[in-house]
């Protein structure tokens, strides 16, 4: 495997003095970034992602911990000596220089001959579609153009590490999609190690090899986009990643043989009495909803029963909806249908997005989001039958909020 | 253009004309006075019809004032030089001290920073007489009275706060990220201050320097108390025209015209910087 190029070890940042900190903005962040790897720091505003980036650049002091670049401690060095390039969120172009001069600024001190410099600048201009404005001044171009120039100025340096702070926030969606692909190709071709800060998961997924999901100054999970989606490490990651994200419920687990009436379940179907099964009871609804956890191994079932309570999550794509309209309140439904789709929910919103339908559902007052890849012709207010398959669930410990089960496989 | 628009345009022009006449008439009148004898100035009723004479300017430039009571030495040209030297040197010192200080106040948060900045500003609204008596005693003790150094020092009370606060706001308007971009490209903090921050704030620095020069030029009371004849600027030197044989209105008027000229020329020269400073807002985008 390639070596670690950039390493953050137990980095902390306090604002307002370390003795009586007003804000602990970055908490014990550790990251190992390999040579040529593109990573994203993903999170909402104020999660510490930009502060982390600025500490790598050298514009914020590290309160404790260390940052190594190529085996050399850089956290005590001034920004100019760190050998990193950065594209700023506020563009920060040099006002008296033209776009071409701004992009070529870093090349002036390089040993490249003039024609090579011009070639590199032209390549960057072509990459970012700014050929037409190369002679203009920053004050006369749009925010989106300024952002691309700022990106170009950082890319052309091909530094040991390139830092990109929301590099495409101002661009139009179509252009953004095109540039993402080109940017990734450029970074790959030149083997550029890159740290990207963004709050846009689509951007992070498209560009990054690995994504660090941050919240409250803590990295919740640092993993590939697929891993974040399929095996979210914490409840926060589960509720953050995905478009739309996972629906989360508080739940209890009870052995199947306990009498259903005991819980006064409003709906649902318990498993076979006398079996070794386990029922899941959603506890936050107006009346408790109870359904059988099927498809789990005996060992997993036993561990769930031992756990007792947990947060359960289901991806919108994993909610199974019955094709036929569900029963009205109070009406009986067929035995077979009830076994396959034991739950009934009311539709509160139905949005067809052109290639998929987002359904907002109310499960006796509990909000649930489902996605199906076809137009769904039920009106708002209609009731539909559905099932939450236990082997599709993500289960999180209530106290630690860490994942214990993904898709029927216990997290070791 | 409709009739209403023409009327509005004309009224607008008329209003501007009234304002210009109101402000420029005294200067125009003084220019007329400077070309007349005392008798012609003081006749009742006043008239704009007279034979222009240049005796007043001649007296000022040669330094000899001839009155009925006899000949009197006028150190006016020396005063003019003093004004120029004191103002220029004070502004230079204030820029050297004030621009880096303004940058520090704009960019860095430090203990008591705001208090120090406010204390410096408070020099502007404390009456000069408050400090003059103790200051003149101290200056006499340490030998700074009647010296250029002492005057330039005390002129910092006028120039430094002005430059500090005006330039500070210009630095605050420049995004620190522009300097960050320059520093991360391999330059140190000092280079980014000299090569990025100062050039971008240049219109503000020019405007503040010009204002400080004018305020220093117009100062009267510090120089009146702390300087004797050979170090006095024109503002104080003008007192010499109140002679035993009466007030020399003609010479006073000529002296005013001559002493307006340097600041007027400076303002005309610096005007393009001032306009640049105002348009910087559009540049920031």
Short mmCIF file of C-alpha atoms in Angstrom, two decimals, chain B residues 63-280:
data_model
loop_
_atom_site.label_atom_id
_atom_site.label_comp_id
_atom_site.label_asym_id
_atom_site.label_seq_id
_atom_site.Cartn_x
_atom_site.Cartn_y
_atom_site.Cartn_z
CA UNK B 63 9.82 89.69 4.41
CA UNK B 64 9.66 93.50 4.79
CA UNK B 65 6.44 95.11 5.91
CA UNK B 66 6.38 98.87 5.29
CA UNK B 67 3.83 100.77 7.37
CA UNK B 68 3.41 104.40 8.36
CA UNK B 69 5.12 103.48 11.64
CA UNK B 70 8.17 102.21 9.80
CA UNK B 71 9.60 98.97 8.46
CA UNK B 72 8.92 95.63 10.13
CA UNK B 73 10.51 92.21 9.54
CA UNK B 74 8.03 89.53 8.53
CA UNK B 75 9.20 85.92 8.89
CA UNK B 76 6.33 84.73 6.72
CA UNK B 77 8.32 82.61 4.28
CA UNK B 78 10.10 81.00 7.22
CA UNK B 79 6.70 80.30 8.75
CA UNK B 80 5.52 78.77 5.54
CA UNK B 81 8.54 76.50 5.47
CA UNK B 82 7.96 75.58 9.12
CA UNK B 83 4.35 74.67 8.39
CA UNK B 84 5.39 72.51 5.51
CA UNK B 85 8.24 70.84 7.34
CA UNK B 86 6.29 70.21 10.55
CA UNK B 87 3.26 68.84 8.72
CA UNK B 88 5.20 66.63 6.34
CA UNK B 89 7.48 65.24 9.03
CA UNK B 90 4.54 64.63 11.39
CA UNK B 91 2.60 62.76 8.73
CA UNK B 92 5.68 60.73 7.80
CA UNK B 93 6.26 59.72 11.42
CA UNK B 94 2.56 59.01 11.90
CA UNK B 95 2.48 56.80 8.78
CA UNK B 96 5.56 54.84 9.85
CA UNK B 97 4.06 54.24 13.29
CA UNK B 98 0.39 54.21 12.44
CA UNK B 99 0.13 51.92 9.41
CA UNK B 100 1.69 48.85 11.07
CA UNK B 101 -0.32 49.62 14.21
CA UNK B 102 -3.52 49.90 12.18
CA UNK B 103 -2.72 46.55 10.57
CA UNK B 104 -2.19 44.98 13.98
CA UNK B 105 -5.49 46.35 15.29
CA UNK B 106 -7.30 45.16 12.16
CA UNK B 107 -5.86 41.66 11.98
CA UNK B 108 -5.02 40.51 15.47
CA UNK B 109 -6.97 40.21 18.67
CA UNK B 110 -4.74 40.94 21.62
CA UNK B 111 -5.09 41.82 25.26
CA UNK B 112 -6.32 45.42 25.77
CA UNK B 113 -6.22 45.92 22.00
CA UNK B 114 -9.51 47.78 21.81
CA UNK B 115 -8.65 49.84 24.89
CA UNK B 116 -5.38 50.97 23.37
CA UNK B 117 -7.07 51.85 20.09
CA UNK B 118 -9.75 53.81 21.89
CA UNK B 119 -7.23 55.64 24.05
CA UNK B 120 -5.44 56.75 20.89
CA UNK B 121 -8.75 57.93 19.44
CA UNK B 122 -9.55 59.85 22.61
CA UNK B 123 -6.57 62.13 21.87
CA UNK B 124 -8.71 63.47 19.06
CA UNK B 125 -11.56 64.62 21.22
CA UNK B 126 -9.65 65.78 24.28
CA UNK B 127 -9.21 69.58 24.09
CA UNK B 128 -5.56 70.41 23.35
CA UNK B 129 -5.48 72.91 26.22
CA UNK B 130 -5.95 69.98 28.60
CA UNK B 131 -2.48 68.70 27.86
CA UNK B 132 -0.75 71.95 26.90
CA UNK B 133 0.14 73.36 30.30
CA UNK B 134 1.75 70.19 31.71
CA UNK B 135 3.28 69.50 28.32
CA UNK B 136 4.96 72.89 28.08
CA UNK B 137 6.38 72.46 31.61
CA UNK B 138 7.67 69.00 30.75
CA UNK B 139 9.12 70.21 27.45
CA UNK B 140 10.92 73.07 29.20
CA UNK B 141 12.39 70.62 31.71
CA UNK B 142 13.66 68.13 29.13
CA UNK B 143 14.64 70.80 26.63
CA UNK B 144 12.16 69.95 23.88
CA UNK B 145 10.42 73.34 23.87
CA UNK B 146 10.95 75.34 20.72
CA UNK B 147 12.34 72.38 18.79
CA UNK B 148 11.10 70.67 15.63
CA UNK B 149 11.36 67.27 17.31
CA UNK B 150 9.17 68.40 20.18
CA UNK B 151 6.54 69.83 17.84
CA UNK B 152 6.53 66.80 15.56
CA UNK B 153 6.12 64.65 18.65
CA UNK B 154 3.13 66.59 19.91
CA UNK B 155 1.66 66.72 16.40
CA UNK B 156 1.33 62.94 16.68
CA UNK B 157 -1.68 63.68 18.88
CA UNK B 158 -3.31 65.01 15.73
CA UNK B 159 -1.97 62.70 13.04
CA UNK B 160 -1.54 59.30 14.63
CA UNK B 161 -5.13 58.63 15.78
CA UNK B 162 -6.49 59.79 12.44
CA UNK B 163 -4.19 57.55 10.41
CA UNK B 164 -4.65 54.66 12.79
CA UNK B 165 -8.44 54.64 12.61
CA UNK B 166 -8.89 55.42 8.94
CA UNK B 167 -6.26 52.94 7.76
CA UNK B 168 -7.47 50.31 10.20
CA UNK B 169 -10.90 50.29 8.61
CA UNK B 170 -9.29 49.93 5.18
CA UNK B 171 -7.28 46.93 6.35
CA UNK B 172 -10.44 45.44 7.84
CA UNK B 173 -12.14 45.75 4.46
CA UNK B 174 -9.43 43.67 2.77
CA UNK B 175 -10.19 39.96 3.06
CA UNK B 176 -7.46 38.29 5.14
CA UNK B 177 -7.79 35.36 2.76
CA UNK B 178 -5.99 37.34 0.05
CA UNK B 179 -3.00 37.54 2.37
CA UNK B 180 -3.48 33.90 3.32
CA UNK B 181 -3.38 32.92 -0.34
CA UNK B 182 -0.13 34.86 -0.72
CA UNK B 183 1.41 33.37 2.40
CA UNK B 184 0.51 29.79 1.54
CA UNK B 185 2.23 30.30 -1.81
CA UNK B 186 5.51 30.46 0.10
CA UNK B 187 5.76 33.97 1.48
CA UNK B 188 6.14 35.07 5.05
CA UNK B 189 3.99 37.38 7.11
CA UNK B 190 6.13 40.48 6.52
CA UNK B 191 6.10 40.00 2.75
CA UNK B 192 2.33 39.68 2.73
CA UNK B 193 2.06 42.91 4.76
CA UNK B 194 4.34 44.85 2.43
CA UNK B 195 3.33 43.31 -0.91
CA UNK B 196 -0.39 42.66 -0.43
CA UNK B 197 -1.89 44.56 2.51
CA UNK B 198 -0.22 47.95 2.01
CA UNK B 199 -0.76 48.15 -1.78
CA UNK B 200 -4.42 47.20 -1.37
CA UNK B 201 -4.91 49.80 1.38
CA UNK B 202 -2.94 52.47 -0.50
CA UNK B 203 -5.97 54.65 -1.34
CA UNK B 204 -6.93 54.63 2.33
CA UNK B 205 -3.40 55.38 3.43
CA UNK B 206 -3.22 58.28 0.94
CA UNK B 207 -6.55 59.68 2.11
CA UNK B 208 -5.61 59.42 5.78
CA UNK B 209 -2.20 60.94 5.13
CA UNK B 210 -3.76 63.86 3.28
CA UNK B 211 -6.28 64.53 6.03
CA UNK B 212 -3.58 64.29 8.67
CA UNK B 213 -1.44 66.75 6.70
CA UNK B 214 -4.30 69.25 6.53
CA UNK B 215 -5.09 68.91 10.24
CA UNK B 216 -1.42 69.34 11.11
CA UNK B 217 -1.15 72.33 8.79
CA UNK B 218 -4.15 73.99 10.38
CA UNK B 219 -2.96 73.45 13.94
CA UNK B 220 -2.58 76.65 15.93
CA UNK B 221 -2.54 76.18 19.65
CA UNK B 222 0.26 73.60 20.05
CA UNK B 223 2.66 75.69 18.01
CA UNK B 224 1.51 78.92 19.71
CA UNK B 225 2.53 77.65 23.15
CA UNK B 226 5.43 75.35 22.35
CA UNK B 227 7.30 77.23 19.63
CA UNK B 228 8.92 80.64 19.41
CA UNK B 229 9.24 82.80 16.30
CA UNK B 230 11.75 80.80 14.28
CA UNK B 231 9.82 77.51 14.60
CA UNK B 232 6.31 78.91 14.20
CA UNK B 233 4.04 77.78 11.37
CA UNK B 234 1.92 80.22 9.32
CA UNK B 235 -1.12 79.82 11.56
CA UNK B 236 0.79 81.36 14.44
CA UNK B 237 2.90 83.65 12.27
CA UNK B 238 -0.25 85.40 11.05
CA UNK B 239 -0.49 87.04 14.48
CA UNK B 240 2.40 89.27 13.43
CA UNK B 241 0.03 91.16 11.13
CA UNK B 242 -1.71 92.64 14.14
CA UNK B 243 0.76 95.49 14.42
CA UNK B 244 1.00 98.60 16.51
CA UNK B 245 -0.31 100.63 13.59
CA UNK B 246 -3.37 98.44 13.08
CA UNK B 247 -4.40 95.18 11.57
CA UNK B 248 -2.86 94.58 8.15
CA UNK B 249 -5.89 93.07 6.40
CA UNK B 250 -4.29 93.05 3.00
CA UNK B 251 -1.26 91.11 4.15
CA UNK B 252 -3.41 88.72 6.18
CA UNK B 253 -5.47 87.99 3.09
CA UNK B 254 -2.35 87.44 0.97
CA UNK B 255 -0.89 85.20 3.68
CA UNK B 256 -4.08 83.14 3.74
CA UNK B 257 -4.00 82.71 -0.03
CA UNK B 258 -0.34 81.65 0.08
CA UNK B 259 -0.89 79.25 2.95
CA UNK B 260 -3.92 77.63 1.32
CA UNK B 261 -1.92 76.86 -1.83
CA UNK B 262 0.23 73.92 -0.62
CA UNK B 263 -2.71 71.98 0.82
CA UNK B 264 -4.83 72.79 -2.21
CA UNK B 265 -2.17 71.48 -4.59
CA UNK B 266 -1.69 68.39 -2.43
CA UNK B 267 -5.42 67.71 -2.38
CA UNK B 268 -5.65 68.07 -6.15
CA UNK B 269 -2.74 65.68 -6.57
CA UNK B 270 -4.13 63.14 -4.10
CA UNK B 271 -7.64 63.37 -5.50
CA UNK B 272 -7.20 60.35 -7.77
CA UNK B 273 -6.21 58.26 -4.75
CA UNK B 274 -9.25 59.49 -2.88
CA UNK B 275 -11.52 58.53 -5.79
CA UNK B 276 -9.75 55.17 -6.04
CA UNK B 277 -10.39 54.70 -2.34
CA UNK B 278 -14.08 55.32 -2.79
CA UNK B 279 -14.32 52.93 -5.74
CA UNK B 280 -12.49 50.14 -3.92
#
